[in-house]
PDB file of N, CA and C in Angstrom:
ATOM      1  N   MET A   6       2.346  -3.630  -8.809  1.00 79.00           N
ATOM      2  CA  MET A   6       2.597  -2.681  -7.755  1.00 79.00           C
ATOM      3  C   MET A   6       3.905  -2.591  -7.629  1.00 79.00           C
ATOM      4  N   ILE A   7       4.702  -3.732  -8.009  1.00 85.00           N
ATOM      5  CA  ILE A   7       5.978  -3.808  -7.572  1.00 85.00           C
ATOM      6  C   ILE A   7       6.745  -2.724  -8.702  1.00 85.00           C
ATOM      7  N   GLU A   8       6.152  -3.028 -10.210  1.00 88.00           N
ATOM      8  CA  GLU A   8       7.074  -2.313 -10.793  1.00 88.00           C
ATOM      9  C   GLU A   8       6.661  -0.756 -11.363  1.00 88.00           C
ATOM     10  N   LYS A   9       5.655  -0.539 -10.544  1.00 89.00           N
ATOM     11  CA  LYS A   9       5.224   1.083 -10.691  1.00 89.00           C
ATOM     12  C   LYS A   9       4.966   1.627  -9.496  1.00 89.00           C
ATOM     13  N   LEU A  10       4.323   1.372  -8.687  1.00 88.00           N
ATOM     14  CA  LEU A  10       3.926   1.847  -7.148  1.00 88.00           C
ATOM     15  C   LEU A  10       5.358   2.279  -6.500  1.00 88.00           C
ATOM     16  N   ILE A  11       6.210   1.208  -6.109  1.00 90.00           N
ATOM     17  CA  ILE A  11       7.152   1.332  -5.360  1.00 90.00           C
ATOM     18  C   ILE A  11       8.349   2.387  -5.824  1.00 90.00           C
ATOM     19  N   PRO A  12       8.482   2.368  -7.093  1.00 91.00           N
ATOM     20  CA  PRO A  12       9.456   3.240  -7.775  1.00 91.00           C
ATOM     21  C   PRO A  12       8.756   4.493  -7.910  1.00 91.00           C
ATOM     22  N   ALA A  13       7.461   4.887  -7.626  1.00 91.00           N
ATOM     23  CA  ALA A  13       6.875   6.196  -7.586  1.00 91.00           C
ATOM     24  C   ALA A  13       6.736   6.691  -6.389  1.00 91.00           C
ATOM     25  N   ILE A  14       6.536   5.601  -5.323  1.00 89.00           N
ATOM     26  CA  ILE A  14       7.027   6.022  -3.981  1.00 89.00           C
ATOM     27  C   ILE A  14       8.327   6.579  -3.995  1.00 89.00           C
ATOM     28  N   LYS A  15       9.277   5.918  -4.269  1.00 88.00           N
ATOM     29  CA  LYS A  15      10.703   6.275  -4.084  1.00 88.00           C
ATOM     30  C   LYS A  15      10.803   7.420  -4.677  1.00 88.00           C
ATOM     31  N   TRP A  16      10.419   7.988  -5.806  1.00 90.00           N
ATOM     32  CA  TRP A  16      10.673   9.149  -6.518  1.00 90.00           C
ATOM     33  C   TRP A  16       9.903  10.292  -5.675  1.00 90.00           C
ATOM     34  N   LYS A  17       8.618   9.958  -5.009  1.00 88.00           N
ATOM     35  CA  LYS A  17       8.257  11.247  -4.505  1.00 88.00           C
ATOM     36  C   LYS A  17       8.254  11.432  -2.948  1.00 88.00           C
ATOM     37  N   TRP A  18       8.760  10.077  -2.105  1.00 86.00           N
ATOM     38  CA  TRP A  18       8.915   9.896  -0.800  1.00 86.00           C
ATOM     39  C   TRP A  18      10.074  11.007  -0.351  1.00 86.00           C
ATOM     40  N   SER A  19       9.972  11.446   0.576  1.00 83.00           N
ATOM     41  CA  SER A  19      11.397  12.294   1.018  1.00 83.00           C
ATOM     42  C   SER A  19      12.320  11.489   1.774  1.00 83.00           C
ATOM     43  N   ALA A  20      13.304  11.780   1.565  1.00 82.00           N
ATOM     44  CA  ALA A  20      14.580  10.713   2.408  1.00 82.00           C
ATOM     45  C   ALA A  20      14.344  10.987   3.865  1.00 82.00           C
ATOM     46  N   GLU A  21      14.030  12.278   4.476  1.00 83.00           N
ATOM     47  CA  GLU A  21      13.887  12.287   5.898  1.00 83.00           C
ATOM     48  C   GLU A  21      12.792  11.483   6.657  1.00 83.00           C
ATOM     49  N   ASN A  22      11.642  11.023   5.369  1.00 82.00           N
ATOM     50  CA  ASN A  22      10.539  10.111   6.103  1.00 82.00           C
ATOM     51  C   ASN A  22      10.891   8.636   5.733  1.00 82.00           C
ATOM     52  N   ILE A  23      12.005   8.060   5.329  1.00 80.00           N
ATOM     53  CA  ILE A  23      12.268   7.008   4.902  1.00 80.00           C
ATOM     54  C   ILE A  23      11.674   6.014   5.787  1.00 80.00           C
ATOM     55  N   ASP A  24      11.863   6.233   7.232  1.00 80.00           N
ATOM     56  CA  ASP A  24      11.685   5.308   8.392  1.00 80.00           C
ATOM     57  C   ASP A  24      10.286   5.209   8.693  1.00 80.00           C
ATOM     58  N   SER A  25       9.461   6.302   7.942  1.00 89.00           N
ATOM     59  CA  SER A  25       7.852   6.140   8.493  1.00 89.00           C
ATOM     60  C   SER A  25       7.204   5.040   7.647  1.00 89.00           C
ATOM     61  N   PRO A  26       6.176   4.672   8.673  1.00 91.00           N
ATOM     62  CA  PRO A  26       5.573   3.641   7.634  1.00 91.00           C
ATOM     63  C   PRO A  26       4.499   4.234   6.676  1.00 91.00           C
ATOM     64  N   ILE A  27       4.329   3.390   5.475  1.00 90.00           N
ATOM     65  CA  ILE A  27       3.501   3.655   4.487  1.00 90.00           C
ATOM     66  C   ILE A  27       2.476   2.623   4.672  1.00 90.00           C
ATOM     67  N   LEU A  28       1.180   3.064   4.570  1.00 88.00           N
ATOM     68  CA  LEU A  28       0.048   2.106   4.460  1.00 88.00           C
ATOM     69  C   LEU A  28      -0.608   2.216   3.035  1.00 88.00           C
ATOM     70  N   ILE A  29      -0.832   1.248   2.527  1.00 88.00           N
ATOM     71  CA  ILE A  29      -1.192   1.097   1.024  1.00 88.00           C
ATOM     72  C   ILE A  29      -2.608   0.465   1.421  1.00 88.00           C
ATOM     73  N   GLN A  30      -3.601   0.903   1.175  1.00 83.00           N
ATOM     74  CA  GLN A  30      -5.056   0.239   1.132  1.00 83.00           C
ATOM     75  C   GLN A  30      -5.498   0.018   0.024  1.00 83.00           C
ATOM     76  N   GLN A  31      -6.038  -1.152  -0.493  1.00 82.00           N
ATOM     77  CA  GLN A  31      -6.439  -1.824  -1.603  1.00 82.00           C
ATOM     78  C   GLN A  31      -7.970  -2.711  -1.332  1.00 82.00           C
ATOM     79  N   ASP A  32      -8.672  -2.696  -2.165  1.00 77.00           N
ATOM     80  CA  ASP A  32      -9.987  -3.199  -2.074  1.00 77.00           C
ATOM     81  C   ASP A  32      -9.585  -4.893  -2.079  1.00 77.00           C
ATOM     82  N   ASN A  33     -10.767  -5.800  -1.734  1.00 74.00           N
ATOM     83  CA  ASN A  33     -10.417  -7.112  -1.988  1.00 74.00           C
ATOM     84  C   ASN A  33     -10.836  -7.924  -2.935  1.00 74.00           C
ATOM     85  N   VAL A  34     -10.237  -7.345  -4.221  1.00 72.00           N
ATOM     86  CA  VAL A  34     -10.340  -7.899  -5.449  1.00 72.00           C
ATOM     87  C   VAL A  34      -9.276  -8.769  -5.566  1.00 72.00           C
ATOM     88  N   LYS A  35      -9.622 -10.287  -6.005  1.00 73.00           N
ATOM     89  CA  LYS A  35      -8.543 -11.071  -6.177  1.00 73.00           C
ATOM     90  C   LYS A  35      -7.239 -11.165  -6.950  1.00 73.00           C
ATOM     91  N   THR A  36      -7.507  -9.792  -7.963  1.00 66.00           N
ATOM     92  CA  THR A  36      -6.673  -9.683  -8.805  1.00 66.00           C
ATOM     93  C   THR A  36      -5.358  -8.653  -8.317  1.00 66.00           C
ATOM     94  N   TYR A  37      -5.715  -8.124  -7.214  1.00 77.00           N
ATOM     95  CA  TYR A  37      -4.443  -7.601  -6.465  1.00 77.00           C
ATOM     96  C   TYR A  37      -3.735  -8.508  -5.707  1.00 77.00           C
ATOM     97  N   ILE A  38      -2.278  -8.115  -5.415  1.00 85.00           N
ATOM     98  CA  ILE A  38      -1.551  -8.861  -4.596  1.00 85.00           C
ATOM     99  C   ILE A  38      -2.096  -9.034  -3.107  1.00 85.00           C
ATOM    100  N   ASN A  39      -1.651 -10.207  -2.716  1.00 87.00           N
ATOM    101  CA  ASN A  39      -1.904 -10.545  -1.474  1.00 87.00           C
ATOM    102  C   ASN A  39      -1.058  -9.668  -0.415  1.00 87.00           C
ATOM    103  N   VAL A  40      -1.886  -9.667   0.828  1.00 87.00           N
ATOM    104  CA  VAL A  40      -1.294  -8.732   1.926  1.00 87.00           C
ATOM    105  C   VAL A  40       0.119  -9.203   2.452  1.00 87.00           C
ATOM    106  N   ASN A  41       0.076 -10.480   2.182  1.00 89.00           N
ATOM    107  CA  ASN A  41       1.399 -11.287   2.597  1.00 89.00           C
ATOM    108  C   ASN A  41       2.460 -11.599   1.669  1.00 89.00           C
ATOM    109  N   ASP A  42       2.064 -11.019   0.319  1.00 90.00           N
ATOM    110  CA  ASP A  42       3.118 -11.355  -0.445  1.00 90.00           C
ATOM    111  C   ASP A  42       4.751 -11.000  -0.366  1.00 90.00           C
ATOM    112  N   VAL A  43       5.359 -12.263  -0.342  1.00 93.00           N
ATOM    113  CA  VAL A  43       6.846 -12.099   0.233  1.00 93.00           C
ATOM    114  C   VAL A  43       7.659 -10.951  -0.904  1.00 93.00           C
ATOM    115  N   GLU A  44       7.458 -11.251  -2.222  1.00 94.00           N
ATOM    116  CA  GLU A  44       8.066 -10.696  -3.034  1.00 94.00           C
ATOM    117  C   GLU A  44       7.786  -9.024  -2.980  1.00 94.00           C
ATOM    118  N   PHE A  45       6.632  -8.753  -2.736  1.00 91.00           N
ATOM    119  CA  PHE A  45       6.389  -7.328  -2.662  1.00 91.00           C
ATOM    120  C   PHE A  45       7.153  -6.610  -1.446  1.00 91.00           C
ATOM    121  N   TYR A  46       6.924  -7.296  -0.297  1.00 92.00           N
ATOM    122  CA  TYR A  46       7.687  -7.012   0.795  1.00 92.00           C
ATOM    123  C   TYR A  46       9.281  -6.733   0.810  1.00 92.00           C
ATOM    124  N   GLN A  47       9.943  -8.002   0.132  1.00 94.00           N
ATOM    125  CA  GLN A  47      11.266  -7.777  -0.202  1.00 94.00           C
ATOM    126  C   GLN A  47      11.954  -6.510  -1.195  1.00 94.00           C
ATOM    127  N   VAL A  48      10.801  -6.437  -2.246  1.00 92.00           N
ATOM    128  CA  VAL A  48      11.211  -5.531  -3.054  1.00 92.00           C
ATOM    129  C   VAL A  48      11.066  -4.131  -2.232  1.00 92.00           C
ATOM    130  N   ALA A  49      10.239  -3.815  -1.502  1.00 91.00           N
ATOM    131  CA  ALA A  49       9.962  -2.625  -0.534  1.00 91.00           C
ATOM    132  C   ALA A  49      11.216  -2.310   0.213  1.00 91.00           C
ATOM    133  N   LYS A  50      11.433  -3.430   1.010  1.00 92.00           N
ATOM    134  CA  LYS A  50      12.789  -3.324   1.959  1.00 92.00           C
ATOM    135  C   LYS A  50      13.873  -2.949   1.094  1.00 92.00           C
ATOM    136  N   GLN A  51      14.089  -3.396  -0.120  1.00 92.00           N
ATOM    137  CA  GLN A  51      15.376  -2.961  -0.813  1.00 92.00           C
ATOM    138  C   GLN A  51      15.526  -1.582  -1.088  1.00 92.00           C
ATOM    139  N   TYR A  52      14.184  -1.205  -1.156  1.00 89.00           N
ATOM    140  CA  TYR A  52      14.218   0.379  -1.060  1.00 89.00           C
ATOM    141  C   TYR A  52      14.284   1.133  -0.026  1.00 89.00           C
ATOM    142  N   GLY A  53      14.152   0.219   0.875  1.00 89.00           N
ATOM    143  CA  GLY A  53      14.254   1.032   2.179  1.00 89.00           C
ATOM    144  C   GLY A  53      12.941   1.399   3.048  1.00 89.00           C
ATOM    145  N   PHE A  54      12.011   1.129   2.295  1.00 91.00           N
ATOM    146  CA  PHE A  54      10.660   1.362   3.012  1.00 91.00           C
ATOM    147  C   PHE A  54       9.862   0.261   4.091  1.00 91.00           C
ATOM    148  N   ASN A  55       9.295   0.960   4.752  1.00 92.00           N
ATOM    149  CA  ASN A  55       8.233   0.241   5.807  1.00 92.00           C
ATOM    150  C   ASN A  55       7.066   0.133   5.206  1.00 92.00           C
ATOM    151  N   ILE A  56       6.504  -0.562   4.182  1.00 91.00           N
ATOM    152  CA  ILE A  56       5.284  -0.567   3.603  1.00 91.00           C
ATOM    153  C   ILE A  56       4.305  -1.803   4.144  1.00 91.00           C
ATOM    154  N   HIS A  57       3.089  -1.378   4.605  1.00 90.00           N
ATOM    155  CA  HIS A  57       2.225  -2.317   4.933  1.00 90.00           C
ATOM    156  C   HIS A  57       0.650  -2.379   4.171  1.00 90.00           C
ATOM    157  N   LEU A  58       0.567  -3.386   3.607  1.00 89.00           N
ATOM    158  CA  LEU A  58      -0.557  -3.499   2.633  1.00 89.00           C
ATOM    159  C   LEU A  58      -1.757  -4.247   3.508  1.00 89.00           C
ATOM    160  N   MET A  59      -2.779  -3.343   3.488  1.00 86.00           N
ATOM    161  CA  MET A  59      -3.984  -3.371   3.890  1.00 86.00           C
ATOM    162  C   MET A  59      -5.490  -3.775   2.962  1.00 86.00           C
ATOM    163  N   CYS A  60      -6.230  -4.464   3.294  1.00 84.00           N
ATOM    164  CA  CYS A  60      -7.450  -4.579   2.489  1.00 84.00           C
ATOM    165  C   CYS A  60      -8.426  -3.841   3.056  1.00 84.00           C
ATOM    166  N   GLN A  61      -9.450  -3.395   2.308  1.00 76.00           N
ATOM    167  CA  GLN A  61     -10.652  -2.681   2.820  1.00 76.00           C
ATOM    168  C   GLN A  61     -11.481  -4.085   3.185  1.00 76.00           C
ATOM    169  N   PRO A  62     -12.397  -3.428   4.086  1.00 71.00           N
ATOM    170  CA  PRO A  62     -13.539  -4.340   4.387  1.00 71.00           C
ATOM    171  C   PRO A  62     -14.475  -4.630   3.342  1.00 71.00           C
ATOM    172  N   PRO A  63     -14.851  -5.674   2.989  1.00 69.00           N
ATOM    173  CA  PRO A  63     -15.930  -5.779   1.678  1.00 69.00           C
ATOM    174  C   PRO A  63     -17.044  -5.085   1.992  1.00 69.00           C
ATOM    175  N   ASN A  64     -17.541  -4.354   0.831  1.00 67.00           N
ATOM    176  CA  ASN A  64     -18.911  -3.791   1.130  1.00 67.00           C
ATOM    177  C   ASN A  64     -19.442  -3.258   2.595  1.00 67.00           C
ATOM    178  N   SER A  65     -18.437  -2.056   2.609  1.00 61.00           N
ATOM    179  CA  SER A  65     -18.419  -1.477   4.130  1.00 61.00           C
ATOM    180  C   SER A  65     -18.015   0.064   3.942  1.00 61.00           C
ATOM    181  N   PRO A  66     -18.917   0.739   3.470  1.00 61.00           N
ATOM    182  CA  PRO A  66     -18.527   2.125   3.120  1.00 61.00           C
ATOM    183  C   PRO A  66     -18.141   2.999   4.616  1.00 61.00           C
ATOM    184  N   ASP A  67     -18.739   2.516   5.654  1.00 60.00           N
ATOM    185  CA  ASP A  67     -18.546   3.267   6.597  1.00 60.00           C
ATOM    186  C   ASP A  67     -16.759   2.930   7.114  1.00 60.00           C
ATOM    187  N   MET A  68     -16.428   1.696   6.906  1.00 60.00           N
ATOM    188  CA  MET A  68     -14.748   1.254   7.070  1.00 60.00           C
ATOM    189  C   MET A  68     -14.077   1.638   5.724  1.00 60.00           C
ATOM    190  N   ASN A  69     -14.580   1.820   4.806  1.00 58.00           N
ATOM    191  CA  ASN A  69     -13.857   2.237   3.637  1.00 58.00           C
ATOM    192  C   ASN A  69     -13.514   3.484   3.285  1.00 58.00           C
ATOM    193  N   VAL A  70     -12.344   3.707   3.819  1.00 63.00           N
ATOM    194  CA  VAL A  70     -11.447   5.079   3.824  1.00 63.00           C
ATOM    195  C   VAL A  70     -11.491   5.782   2.615  1.00 63.00           C
ATOM    196  N   LEU A  71     -11.476   5.174   1.483  1.00 62.00           N
ATOM    197  CA  LEU A  71     -11.508   5.568   0.011  1.00 62.00           C
ATOM    198  C   LEU A  71     -12.831   6.167  -0.380  1.00 62.00           C
ATOM    199  N   ASP A  72     -13.878   5.584   0.334  1.00 61.00           N
ATOM    200  CA  ASP A  72     -15.340   6.345  -0.253  1.00 61.00           C
ATOM    201  C   ASP A  72     -15.783   7.199   0.883  1.00 61.00           C
ATOM    202  N   LEU A  73     -15.172   7.273   1.886  1.00 61.00           N
ATOM    203  CA  LEU A  73     -15.882   8.404   2.932  1.00 61.00           C
ATOM    204  C   LEU A  73     -16.303   9.643   2.280  1.00 61.00           C
ATOM    205  N   GLY A  74     -15.733  10.237   1.487  1.00 59.00           N
ATOM    206  CA  GLY A  74     -15.945  11.496   0.454  1.00 59.00           C
ATOM    207  C   GLY A  74     -17.243  11.372  -0.230  1.00 59.00           C
ATOM    208  N   PHE A  75     -17.614  10.086  -0.440  1.00 52.00           N
ATOM    209  CA  PHE A  75     -18.937  10.143  -0.944  1.00 52.00           C
ATOM    210  C   PHE A  75     -19.992   9.907  -0.660  1.00 52.00           C
ATOM    211  N   PHE A  76     -20.084   9.530   0.730  1.00 49.00           N
ATOM    212  CA  PHE A  76     -21.130   8.957   1.473  1.00 49.00           C
ATOM    213  C   PHE A  76     -21.320  10.004   2.995  1.00 49.00           C
TER     214      PHE A  76
END
């Protein structure tokens, strides 16, 4: 996420919205980064972003925003 996602956000995010919070939702797979990962937040802050990592509730299609289009 640090090497690919943050640079991609920087490339697409407009400078006028730099202070707007960015919410990144990931599922609860253990291979993803922890929502409290210090290194991720430090790199995001260096780019000037206010990024919040969130995990989806496990096995809950009603609460899973990414799957709402399928149910």
